[in-house]
Coordinates of C-alpha atoms in Angstrom, one line a residue:
Chain A
X1 CA 99.4 131.5 122.4
X2 CA 101.4 132.7 125.3
X3 CA 100.8 135.7 127.6
X4 CA 103.1 137.4 125.1
X5 CA 100.2 138.7 123.1
X6 CA 100.0 142.5 122.9
X7 CA 97.7 142.6 119.9
X8 CA 95.0 140.0 120.6
X9 CA 96.6 137.7 118.1
X10 CA 94.8 134.7 119.5
X11 CA 91.6 136.2 118.3
X12 CA 92.8 135.8 114.8
X13 CA 92.6 132.0 115.2
X14 CA 89.8 129.6 115.1
X15 CA 89.1 127.5 118.2
X16 CA 90.4 124.5 116.3
X17 CA 93.7 126.2 115.5
X18 CA 94.1 127.2 119.2
X19 CA 93.4 123.6 120.3
X20 CA 95.9 122.2 117.9
X21 CA 98.4 124.6 119.2
X22 CA 97.8 123.9 122.8
X23 CA 97.8 120.1 122.2
X24 CA 101.2 120.3 120.5
X25 CA 102.5 122.4 123.3
X26 CA 101.3 120.0 125.9
X27 CA 103.0 117.1 124.2
X28 CA 106.3 119.1 124.1
X29 CA 105.9 120.2 127.7
X30 CA 105.6 116.5 128.7
X31 CA 108.1 114.8 126.4
X32 CA 110.6 117.3 125.0
X33 CA 111.1 120.3 127.2
X34 CA 112.3 118.4 130.3
X35 CA 115.0 116.6 128.2
X36 CA 116.0 118.9 125.3
X37 CA 118.9 120.6 127.0
X38 CA 120.4 117.2 127.8
X39 CA 120.0 116.1 124.2
X40 CA 121.6 119.3 123.1
X41 CA 124.5 118.9 125.5
X42 CA 125.0 115.2 124.5
X43 CA 124.5 116.0 120.8
X44 CA 122.1 113.2 120.5
X45 CA 118.3 113.2 120.1
X46 CA 116.1 110.1 120.3
X47 CA 114.7 110.8 116.9
X48 CA 113.0 107.6 116.2
X49 CA 111.2 107.6 119.6
X50 CA 110.2 111.2 119.1
X51 CA 108.9 110.5 115.6
X52 CA 106.6 107.8 117.0
X53 CA 105.2 110.2 119.6
X54 CA 104.8 112.9 117.0
X55 CA 103.2 110.4 114.6
X56 CA 100.7 109.4 117.3
X57 CA 99.6 113.0 117.6
X58 CA 99.4 113.3 113.8
X59 CA 102.2 116.0 113.5
X60 CA 104.1 114.3 110.7
X61 CA 102.9 115.4 107.3
X62 CA 100.0 117.0 109.1
X63 CA 99.2 119.5 106.3
X64 CA 99.1 116.7 103.7
X65 CA 95.9 114.8 103.0
X66 CA 95.3 111.1 102.7
X67 CA 97.7 108.2 103.6
X68 CA 97.1 108.7 107.3
X69 CA 97.9 112.4 107.3
X70 CA 95.8 114.7 109.3
X71 CA 94.9 117.1 106.4
X72 CA 95.3 120.2 108.6
X73 CA 95.5 123.8 107.3
X74 CA 98.8 125.6 106.6
X75 CA 98.1 127.9 109.6
X76 CA 97.6 124.9 111.9
X77 CA 100.8 123.4 110.6
X78 CA 102.5 126.8 111.2
X79 CA 101.3 126.9 114.8
X80 CA 102.6 123.4 115.4
X81 CA 106.0 124.5 114.0
X82 CA 105.9 127.5 116.3
X83 CA 105.3 125.3 119.3
X84 CA 107.9 122.7 118.2
X85 CA 110.6 125.4 117.8
X86 CA 109.7 127.0 121.1
X87 CA 111.1 123.7 122.5
X88 CA 114.0 123.5 120.1
X89 CA 114.8 124.3 116.4
X90 CA 116.3 120.9 116.0
X91 CA 113.1 119.2 117.1
X92 CA 111.2 121.3 114.7
X93 CA 113.6 120.5 112.0
X94 CA 112.9 116.8 112.5
X95 CA 109.2 117.4 111.8
X96 CA 109.8 119.9 109.0
X97 CA 112.1 117.6 107.1
X98 CA 109.8 114.6 107.6
X99 CA 106.6 116.4 106.6
X100 CA 107.5 119.3 104.4
X101 CA 110.5 117.8 102.6
X102 CA 110.5 114.0 102.5
X103 CA 106.8 113.3 102.8
X104 CA 105.8 116.2 100.7
X105 CA 108.2 115.2 97.9
X106 CA 106.7 111.7 97.8
X107 CA 103.2 113.0 98.2
X108 CA 103.6 115.6 95.4
X109 CA 105.9 113.8 93.0
X110 CA 105.7 110.1 93.8
X111 CA 103.9 107.3 92.1
X112 CA 100.8 105.7 93.7
X113 CA 103.0 102.8 94.8
X114 CA 105.6 105.0 96.4
X115 CA 102.9 106.9 98.3
X116 CA 101.4 103.7 99.5
X117 CA 104.7 102.3 100.4
X118 CA 106.1 105.2 102.4
X119 CA 103.5 107.8 103.4
X120 CA 101.4 105.8 105.9
X121 CA 104.6 104.6 107.7
X122 CA 106.1 108.1 107.7
X123 CA 102.9 109.6 109.0
X124 CA 103.0 107.3 112.1
X125 CA 106.7 108.0 112.6
X126 CA 107.5 104.3 112.0
X127 CA 109.7 105.4 109.1
X128 CA 111.7 108.5 109.0
X129 CA 112.7 110.3 105.8
X130 CA 115.4 112.7 104.8
X131 CA 115.8 115.0 101.8
X132 CA 119.1 115.1 100.0
X133 CA 119.6 118.2 97.9
X134 CA 122.5 120.1 99.4
X135 CA 126.0 118.8 98.7
X136 CA 129.4 119.5 100.3
X137 CA 130.3 121.9 97.4
X138 CA 126.9 123.0 96.3
X139 CA 124.6 124.7 98.8
X140 CA 122.9 127.8 97.6
X141 CA 123.5 126.7 94.0
X142 CA 121.9 123.3 93.8
X143 CA 121.7 123.5 90.0
X144 CA 125.4 122.7 89.9
X145 CA 125.0 119.5 91.9
X146 CA 127.6 116.9 91.3
X147 CA 125.5 113.8 92.2
X148 CA 124.8 111.8 89.1
X149 CA 122.0 109.4 88.1
X150 CA 122.8 107.2 85.1
X151 CA 120.7 104.5 83.6
X152 CA 121.8 100.9 83.6
X153 CA 119.2 98.8 81.8
X154 CA 116.0 99.5 83.6
X155 CA 117.8 100.5 86.8
X156 CA 119.4 103.7 87.9
X157 CA 122.9 104.1 89.4
X158 CA 123.4 107.0 91.8
X159 CA 126.9 108.3 92.6
X160 CA 127.8 111.4 94.7
X161 CA 127.4 112.8 98.1
X162 CA 125.0 115.0 100.1
X163 CA 125.8 117.1 103.1
X164 CA 123.9 118.6 106.1
X165 CA 121.1 116.2 105.6
X166 CA 118.8 116.3 108.6
X167 CA 117.5 112.9 109.8
X168 CA 119.7 111.1 107.3
X169 CA 121.4 108.9 110.0
X170 CA 118.0 107.7 111.3
X171 CA 116.0 107.7 108.1
X172 CA 114.5 104.6 106.4
X173 CA 114.0 106.4 103.1
X174 CA 116.0 109.2 101.5
X175 CA 114.6 111.5 98.8
X176 CA 117.7 112.0 96.7
X177 CA 118.1 114.6 93.9
X178 CA 120.6 113.9 91.2
X179 CA 121.5 115.1 87.8
X180 CA 120.2 112.6 85.2
X181 CA 120.7 112.5 81.4
X182 CA 117.7 114.9 81.0
X183 CA 118.0 117.1 84.0
X184 CA 117.4 116.9 87.8
X185 CA 115.6 113.7 88.9
X186 CA 114.5 112.6 92.3
X187 CA 114.4 109.1 93.9
X188 CA 112.9 107.6 97.0
X189 CA 115.9 105.5 98.1
X190 CA 115.6 103.0 100.9
X191 CA 118.6 103.7 103.1
X192 CA 119.5 100.0 103.4
X193 CA 120.3 99.9 99.7
X194 CA 123.9 98.8 99.2
X195 CA 126.2 101.7 98.5
X196 CA 124.1 104.2 100.6
X197 CA 125.7 105.4 103.8
X198 CA 124.8 108.2 106.1
X199 CA 127.4 109.3 108.7
X200 CA 126.4 111.5 111.6
X201 CA 127.9 115.0 111.3
X202 CA 129.8 115.6 114.6
X203 CA 131.1 118.8 116.3
X204 CA 128.1 120.9 115.5
X205 CA 127.8 124.0 117.7
X206 CA 124.2 124.5 116.6
X207 CA 121.1 122.2 116.2
X208 CA 122.7 119.7 118.5
X209 CA 119.3 118.2 119.3
X210 CA 119.0 117.1 115.7
X211 CA 120.5 114.3 113.8
X212 CA 122.4 115.6 110.8
X213 CA 124.1 113.3 108.2
X214 CA 126.6 113.2 105.4
X215 CA 125.3 110.9 102.8
X216 CA 127.6 109.0 100.5
X217 CA 126.1 107.4 97.3
X218 CA 128.5 104.9 96.0
X219 CA 127.0 103.1 93.0
X220 CA 123.6 102.9 94.6
X221 CA 121.4 100.8 92.3
X222 CA 117.7 101.5 92.4
X223 CA 114.9 100.3 90.0
X224 CA 113.0 102.8 87.8
X225 CA 110.1 102.4 90.3
X226 CA 112.2 104.3 92.9
X227 CA 112.3 107.4 90.7
X228 CA 109.8 110.1 91.6
X229 CA 107.9 110.1 88.2
X230 CA 106.2 113.5 88.5
X231 CA 109.4 115.4 89.4
X232 CA 110.9 117.2 86.5
X233 CA 113.9 119.6 86.9
X234 CA 115.1 121.6 89.8
X235 CA 111.6 123.1 90.3
X236 CA 110.5 120.0 92.0
X237 CA 113.0 120.1 95.0
X238 CA 112.6 123.9 95.2
X239 CA 108.9 123.5 95.6
X240 CA 109.5 121.2 98.6
X241 CA 111.8 123.9 100.1
X242 CA 109.0 126.5 99.7
X243 CA 106.8 124.2 101.8
X244 CA 109.3 123.9 104.5
X245 CA 110.3 127.6 104.5
X246 CA 106.7 128.5 105.2
X247 CA 106.8 126.4 108.3
X248 CA 110.2 127.9 109.3
X249 CA 108.7 131.5 109.2
X250 CA 106.4 130.3 112.0
X251 CA 108.9 128.1 113.7
X252 CA 111.4 130.8 114.3
X253 CA 108.8 132.8 116.1
X254 CA 108.6 129.9 118.6
X255 CA 112.2 130.1 119.5
X256 CA 111.9 133.9 119.8
X257 CA 108.8 133.5 122.0
X258 CA 110.6 131.1 124.3
X259 CA 113.5 133.5 124.6
X260 CA 111.2 136.5 125.3
X261 CA 109.0 134.8 127.9
X262 CA 112.1 133.5 129.8
X263 CA 113.7 136.9 129.6
X264 CA 110.7 138.9 130.8
X265 CA 110.5 136.5 133.7
X266 CA 114.2 136.8 134.4
X267 CA 114.3 140.6 134.1
X268 CA 111.4 141.0 136.5
X269 CA 112.9 138.8 139.2
X270 CA 116.6 139.7 138.8
X271 CA 117.6 142.6 141.1
X272 CA 120.5 144.9 140.4
X273 CA 121.0 148.3 142.0
X274 CA 118.1 147.5 144.3
X275 CA 115.4 147.0 141.6
X276 CA 114.4 144.5 139.0
X277 CA 116.5 144.9 135.8
X278 CA 113.2 145.0 134.0
X279 CA 112.6 148.4 135.7
X280 CA 115.5 150.0 133.8
X281 CA 114.6 152.0 130.8
X282 CA 117.3 150.3 128.7
X283 CA 115.9 146.9 129.4
X284 CA 112.3 148.0 128.7
X285 CA 113.4 149.5 125.4
X286 CA 114.9 146.2 124.4
X287 CA 111.9 144.2 125.6
X288 CA 109.5 146.6 123.8
X289 CA 111.5 146.5 120.5
X290 CA 111.7 142.7 120.6
X291 CA 108.0 142.3 121.3
X292 CA 107.1 144.7 118.5
X293 CA 109.3 142.7 116.1
X294 CA 107.8 139.5 117.3
X295 CA 104.3 140.6 116.8
X296 CA 105.1 141.9 113.3
X297 CA 106.6 138.6 112.4
X298 CA 103.6 136.8 113.7
X299 CA 101.2 138.8 111.6
X300 CA 103.5 138.2 108.6
X301 CA 103.5 134.4 109.2
X302 CA 99.7 134.4 109.7
X303 CA 99.2 136.4 106.5
X304 CA 101.4 133.9 104.6
X305 CA 99.6 131.0 106.2
X306 CA 96.2 132.3 105.2
X307 CA 97.5 132.8 101.7
X308 CA 98.8 129.2 101.6
X309 CA 95.4 128.0 102.7
X310 CA 93.8 130.0 100.0
X311 CA 96.2 128.5 97.5
X312 CA 97.7 131.9 96.5
X313 CA 101.1 131.9 98.3
X314 CA 104.0 132.6 96.1
X315 CA 107.7 131.6 96.6
X316 CA 108.7 135.3 96.9
X317 CA 106.2 135.8 99.7
X318 CA 107.6 132.8 101.5
X319 CA 111.1 134.4 101.1
X320 CA 109.8 137.6 102.8
X321 CA 108.6 135.5 105.7
X322 CA 111.6 133.2 106.1
X323 CA 114.1 136.1 105.7
X324 CA 112.3 138.4 108.2
X325 CA 111.2 136.0 110.8
X326 CA 114.4 134.1 111.2
X327 CA 116.6 137.2 111.1
X328 CA 114.4 138.9 113.7
X329 CA 114.2 135.7 115.9
X330 CA 118.0 135.5 115.9
X331 CA 118.2 139.2 116.9
X332 CA 115.7 138.6 119.6
X333 CA 117.6 135.6 121.0
X334 CA 120.8 137.5 121.0
X335 CA 119.3 140.6 122.7
X336 CA 117.6 138.3 125.3
X337 CA 121.0 136.9 126.0
X338 CA 122.3 140.3 126.9
X339 CA 119.4 140.8 129.4
X340 CA 120.2 137.5 131.1
X341 CA 123.8 138.6 131.5
X342 CA 126.2 135.8 132.3
X343 CA 123.3 133.5 133.0
X344 CA 122.4 133.9 129.3
X345 CA 125.2 131.7 128.3
X346 CA 124.1 128.9 130.6
X347 CA 122.2 125.8 129.5
X348 CA 120.0 126.5 132.5
X349 CA 118.3 129.0 130.3
X350 CA 117.2 128.2 126.7
X351 CA 118.3 131.5 125.2
X352 CA 121.8 130.8 123.8
X353 CA 120.7 127.4 122.7
X354 CA 118.0 129.1 120.6
X355 CA 120.4 131.7 119.4
X356 CA 122.9 129.0 118.3
X357 CA 120.1 127.0 116.6
X358 CA 118.8 130.0 114.8
X359 CA 122.3 130.5 113.2
X360 CA 121.6 127.3 111.3
X361 CA 118.0 128.2 110.6
X362 CA 119.2 131.5 109.2
X363 CA 121.3 129.6 106.7
X364 CA 119.3 126.4 105.8
X365 CA 116.3 126.4 103.6
X366 CA 117.8 129.3 101.7
X367 CA 120.2 131.6 103.3
X368 CA 119.1 135.1 104.1
X369 CA 121.2 136.4 101.2
X370 CA 119.4 134.0 98.8
X371 CA 116.0 135.2 100.0
X372 CA 117.2 138.8 99.6
X373 CA 118.1 138.0 96.0
X374 CA 114.7 136.3 95.4
X375 CA 113.0 139.4 96.7
X376 CA 115.4 141.6 94.8
X377 CA 114.6 139.8 91.6
X378 CA 110.9 140.2 92.2
X379 CA 111.4 144.0 92.7
X380 CA 113.8 144.7 89.9
X381 CA 113.1 142.0 87.3
X382 CA 116.9 141.3 87.4
X383 CA 118.3 138.0 88.6
X384 CA 121.4 138.3 90.6
X385 CA 122.3 134.7 90.5
X386 CA 122.3 133.8 86.8
Chain B
X1 CA 80.1 96.8 123.8
X2 CA 78.3 100.1 124.0
X3 CA 79.8 102.4 126.5
X4 CA 78.7 105.8 127.8
X5 CA 81.2 108.0 129.6
X6 CA 80.0 110.6 132.0
X7 CA 81.9 113.8 131.7
X8 CA 81.7 117.1 133.4
X9 CA 82.9 120.6 132.8
X10 CA 84.6 122.0 136.0
X11 CA 86.5 125.1 136.9
X12 CA 90.2 124.5 136.5
X13 CA 91.4 123.2 139.9
X14 CA 94.8 124.9 139.3
X15 CA 93.2 128.4 139.2
X16 CA 91.2 130.5 141.8
X17 CA 87.7 129.2 142.0
X18 CA 84.7 131.1 143.5
X19 CA 81.1 130.6 144.3
X20 CA 78.6 133.1 143.1
X21 CA 77.4 135.4 145.9
X22 CA 73.8 135.3 144.8
X23 CA 73.0 131.6 144.7
X24 CA 76.2 129.9 146.0
X25 CA 76.8 128.0 142.8
X26 CA 80.1 127.8 140.9
X27 CA 81.0 131.1 139.2
X28 CA 81.6 129.8 135.7
X29 CA 82.1 133.2 134.3
X30 CA 85.3 133.9 136.3
X31 CA 86.7 130.4 136.1
X32 CA 88.8 128.7 133.4
X33 CA 86.5 125.8 132.6
X34 CA 88.0 122.5 131.7
X35 CA 87.1 118.9 131.2
X36 CA 87.2 117.2 134.7
X37 CA 90.6 115.6 134.7
X38 CA 89.5 112.3 136.0
X39 CA 87.0 112.0 133.2
X40 CA 89.9 111.8 130.7
X41 CA 90.8 108.5 132.3
X42 CA 87.3 107.2 131.9
X43 CA 87.3 108.3 128.3
X44 CA 90.6 106.6 127.8
X45 CA 89.4 103.4 129.4
X46 CA 86.3 103.4 127.2
X47 CA 88.4 103.9 124.1
X48 CA 90.7 101.0 125.0
X49 CA 87.7 98.7 125.5
X50 CA 86.3 99.9 122.2
X51 CA 89.6 99.1 120.5
X52 CA 89.5 95.6 122.0
X53 CA 85.8 94.8 121.8
X54 CA 84.2 97.1 119.2
X55 CA 81.0 98.9 119.9
X56 CA 80.3 102.6 120.3
X57 CA 81.5 105.2 122.8
X58 CA 79.1 108.0 123.7
X59 CA 79.9 110.9 125.9
X60 CA 77.2 112.2 128.2
X61 CA 77.1 115.5 130.1
X62 CA 74.6 117.6 131.9
X63 CA 75.4 121.3 132.1
X64 CA 75.0 124.8 130.6
X65 CA 75.7 125.7 127.0
X66 CA 79.4 126.1 127.6
X67 CA 79.7 122.5 128.9
X68 CA 79.7 121.8 125.2
X69 CA 83.4 122.7 125.3
X70 CA 84.0 119.8 127.6
X71 CA 82.1 117.5 125.3
X72 CA 84.2 118.6 122.4
X73 CA 87.4 118.0 124.4
X74 CA 86.3 114.5 125.2
X75 CA 85.2 113.8 121.6
X76 CA 88.7 114.9 120.4
X77 CA 90.1 111.9 122.2
X78 CA 88.0 109.6 120.0
X79 CA 84.5 108.8 121.2
X80 CA 81.8 108.5 118.5
X81 CA 79.1 110.9 119.7
X82 CA 77.8 112.8 122.6
X83 CA 74.6 113.7 124.4
X84 CA 74.2 117.0 126.2
X85 CA 71.4 117.4 128.7
X86 CA 70.8 121.1 128.5
X87 CA 68.0 122.9 130.3
X88 CA 67.9 126.2 132.1
X89 CA 65.9 124.6 135.0
X90 CA 68.9 122.4 135.8
X91 CA 70.8 125.2 137.4
X92 CA 71.4 124.5 141.1
X93 CA 70.8 120.8 140.9
X94 CA 72.3 118.8 143.8
X95 CA 73.8 115.4 143.3
X96 CA 70.5 113.6 143.9
X97 CA 68.7 115.7 141.3
X98 CA 71.6 115.4 138.9
X99 CA 71.6 111.6 139.2
X100 CA 67.9 111.6 138.3
X101 CA 68.6 113.4 135.1
X102 CA 71.7 111.4 134.1
X103 CA 69.9 108.1 134.9
X104 CA 67.0 109.2 132.6
X105 CA 69.4 110.1 129.8
X106 CA 71.2 106.8 130.3
X107 CA 67.9 104.9 129.9
X108 CA 67.6 106.4 126.4
X109 CA 71.1 105.2 125.5
X110 CA 70.8 101.7 127.0
X111 CA 74.6 101.1 127.4
X112 CA 76.3 97.9 128.4
X113 CA 78.8 99.9 130.5
X114 CA 78.8 103.4 132.0
X115 CA 82.2 104.8 132.9
X116 CA 82.9 107.8 135.0
X117 CA 85.7 109.5 136.8
X118 CA 85.9 108.7 140.5
X119 CA 85.2 112.3 141.4
X120 CA 84.9 115.7 139.9
X121 CA 87.4 118.3 141.1
X122 CA 84.7 120.8 142.0
X123 CA 82.1 119.0 144.0
X124 CA 84.2 115.9 145.0
X125 CA 81.3 114.1 146.4
X126 CA 82.0 110.8 144.6
X127 CA 78.4 109.7 144.8
X128 CA 77.2 109.9 141.3
X129 CA 78.0 106.4 140.2
X130 CA 76.2 104.9 143.3
X131 CA 73.2 107.1 142.8
X132 CA 72.9 106.3 139.1
X133 CA 73.4 102.6 139.8
X134 CA 70.6 102.7 142.3
X135 CA 68.2 104.5 140.0
X136 CA 69.0 102.1 137.1
X137 CA 69.1 99.0 139.2
X138 CA 72.6 98.1 138.0
X139 CA 75.8 97.4 139.9
X140 CA 78.3 100.1 140.7
X141 CA 82.0 99.2 140.8
X142 CA 83.6 102.3 142.1
X143 CA 87.2 103.6 142.4
X144 CA 88.7 101.3 139.9
X145 CA 92.4 101.2 139.3
X146 CA 92.0 98.3 136.8
X147 CA 89.1 97.0 134.7
X148 CA 88.8 93.8 132.7
X149 CA 85.9 92.7 130.7
X150 CA 85.2 89.0 130.0
X151 CA 82.0 88.6 128.0
X152 CA 79.3 90.0 130.2
X153 CA 81.5 90.0 133.4
X154 CA 83.3 93.1 134.6
X155 CA 86.2 92.6 137.1
X156 CA 87.6 95.6 138.8
X157 CA 90.5 96.2 141.2
X158 CA 89.0 98.7 143.6
X159 CA 91.5 101.0 145.0
X160 CA 91.4 101.4 148.8
X161 CA 93.7 103.1 151.3
X162 CA 95.2 99.7 152.3
X163 CA 95.5 98.2 148.9
X164 CA 92.8 97.0 146.6
X165 CA 89.7 94.8 146.5
X166 CA 88.7 92.6 143.5
X167 CA 85.0 93.0 142.7
X168 CA 83.0 91.7 139.9
X169 CA 79.6 92.4 138.4
X170 CA 77.6 91.5 135.3
X171 CA 76.8 94.1 132.7
X172 CA 75.2 96.5 132.5
X173 CA 77.0 98.3 135.2
X174 CA 78.7 101.5 136.1
X175 CA 82.4 101.8 136.8
X176 CA 84.2 104.8 138.2
X177 CA 87.9 105.1 137.7
X178 CA 90.9 106.7 139.4
X179 CA 93.8 108.3 137.6
X180 CA 95.9 105.1 138.4
X181 CA 94.0 103.1 135.7
X182 CA 95.7 104.3 132.5
X183 CA 97.5 107.1 130.9
X184 CA 95.0 109.2 128.8
X185 CA 96.0 109.7 125.2
X186 CA 96.5 113.1 123.7
X187 CA 93.8 114.0 121.3
X188 CA 95.4 113.6 117.8
X189 CA 95.3 116.4 115.3
X190 CA 92.9 114.3 113.3
X191 CA 90.8 113.9 116.4
X192 CA 90.7 117.6 117.1
X193 CA 89.5 118.2 113.5
X194 CA 87.0 115.3 113.5
X195 CA 85.4 116.3 116.8
X196 CA 83.6 119.2 115.2
X197 CA 81.8 116.9 112.9
X198 CA 80.7 114.3 115.5
X199 CA 77.0 114.2 116.4
X200 CA 76.0 115.9 119.6
X201 CA 72.4 115.3 120.6
X202 CA 70.9 117.9 122.9
X203 CA 68.2 116.6 125.3
X204 CA 65.9 118.9 127.4
X205 CA 64.1 117.9 130.6
X206 CA 60.9 117.5 128.6
X207 CA 62.7 115.0 126.3
X208 CA 63.6 113.0 129.4
X209 CA 60.1 113.3 130.9
X210 CA 61.4 115.1 134.0
X211 CA 59.5 118.1 135.4
X212 CA 61.4 121.2 136.1
X213 CA 60.4 121.2 139.8
X214 CA 62.2 117.8 140.2
X215 CA 65.6 119.4 139.5
X216 CA 67.4 122.7 140.1
X217 CA 67.0 124.5 143.4
X218 CA 63.4 123.4 143.7
X219 CA 64.1 119.7 143.3
X220 CA 67.3 119.5 145.2
X221 CA 67.7 117.7 148.5
X222 CA 70.6 119.9 149.6
X223 CA 71.5 123.5 148.9
X224 CA 74.5 125.6 149.8
X225 CA 73.1 128.2 152.2
X226 CA 76.3 130.1 153.0
X227 CA 79.9 130.0 152.2
X228 CA 83.0 131.6 153.6
X229 CA 86.3 132.1 151.7
X230 CA 89.2 130.1 152.9
X231 CA 91.2 132.2 155.3
X232 CA 94.5 133.5 153.9
X233 CA 97.4 131.3 154.6
X234 CA 99.1 132.1 157.9
X235 CA 102.8 132.9 158.0
X236 CA 104.9 129.8 158.7
X237 CA 107.0 129.2 161.8
X238 CA 110.7 130.1 161.3
X239 CA 113.1 128.0 163.2
X240 CA 116.4 129.8 164.0
X241 CA 119.1 127.4 164.7
X242 CA 121.2 128.3 167.7
X243 CA 122.4 124.8 168.4
X244 CA 118.9 123.4 169.2
X245 CA 117.4 123.7 165.7
X246 CA 117.0 119.9 165.4
X247 CA 115.1 119.8 168.7
X248 CA 112.9 122.7 167.7
X249 CA 112.1 121.0 164.3
X250 CA 111.1 117.7 166.0
X251 CA 108.9 119.6 168.5
X252 CA 107.2 121.5 165.7
X253 CA 106.5 118.2 163.8
X254 CA 105.3 116.5 167.0
X255 CA 103.0 119.4 167.9
X256 CA 101.5 119.5 164.4
X257 CA 101.2 115.6 164.6
X258 CA 103.4 115.1 161.5
X259 CA 105.4 112.5 163.4

């Protein structure tokens, strides 16, 4: 918890939650913050090295139990996401995809052998995972996916392509979703399987401190033992997304917090017309409105986290959190940029980096519009997408 | 190898620290209390030895109720259990009295090796390992920047101003370490969650067979009688360069004995 706490939010947390939060923050202060702008500028992140460091701390799959995972609460996981994203959304994405998507998919839908083979190595960060659902032509509508899985004897042959796959170029295992003869099926595919390639997506103007891949599956032959036996239909990958979105509702608050703390510091020390710009009513109105939205978002994330820990969190509720918190975080980042003036566009300050990152976060894991439709369907009983 | 690590809760050296006006002891209510930084290195060294040699690592502290927070911090890094010597009569104990209590507690634990930070950031007297060694009749290897264990023999590189000395002793012994000896690990998330469940034994003076008048203000050989706050920092000297700035700078450095 930062000094940005108007409401005594830290009192809503147990000592253990606060300690997990400060431990994660300390690791990031040491190992990520000093370098992240350079990674962003270079468009390269030392993902494997970071994964090992995060694994040592127990961040990877921290909310899962067994197989070397920490077994922490959803709220503790959320706080970790917040701290990670306060450093950079791309760094948080690395952890979200590893824990909430790749590991969760294997943990929830995998066979005992698949869990034993992958989860312990993924928890330590020795093996990175990615999650292939989105395709070049199928984003919000994954049910129309073009990637096919067909049987060949006891094996499966995968053909197709996946796009915008975080961690794919550095992953040892890819969770791949494909259309089989009887609906959507999932596979844990070792990335060294012949026919599997993951090319780094270049020229991103957002999430540059994150490795994003385009996956090509060209006659990838895997045994039946690579299929996730418990995954049936599109519900399986969508449940993984619900996991990750809950973390994003927290994470976005981290990016916003970083923007706000930097901006308050800047506004109180930057003088124009003979006084700090923070002394102008227009600036204070911005700061107050942003802080109010931030606190509302925090209370929302915490509410969802507590519901997750009680086992009563629904996908619509997660949509409320993801939609609101990312949208507000992006608005905060942009408004902070205006207070920093020209300095706001400089990499010397994290503000525009966060704003650019949040453009991706607004879209991935369900666009704002899709979450609006999920909420709309809950309110009206009418589905706008089918 | 059974190891006991001495730890201490101290006021954060990065924040403003004050003595209480009534009895000249540390004002713990105003300070942000943390685990003494050097102790983290001692804990790390103990854990590394445990990983190599097995055995048990116990954390030992003496302090008020809230010193339990420092114990928990240390346990989060990985030690197995802790002992907290807690007794109202301990308040105001000097180093000599403290060493009596810690030595008595160590006798109940019977360790092969005692590890400690080379100093605490509050008192900074650096004498605790020597005093405890004297009371227990064991060797004190102090100020280590490197420690190796070969059977029952400890070898230490003892950091000095000029370089280092190599000193050895047989176990049991006490070793104090500097922050050059290792890089303490972060507590893992599992460690944080597990620390709550680790056993912490509380010992009173009666448990240790020590009478209250042997410790605290009554039993201390030294007492802080008076203290004065550090004077506020003086304004620095401004050198205006009118052609002789270099000369002025050198004169300043020479007067202040920097060169």
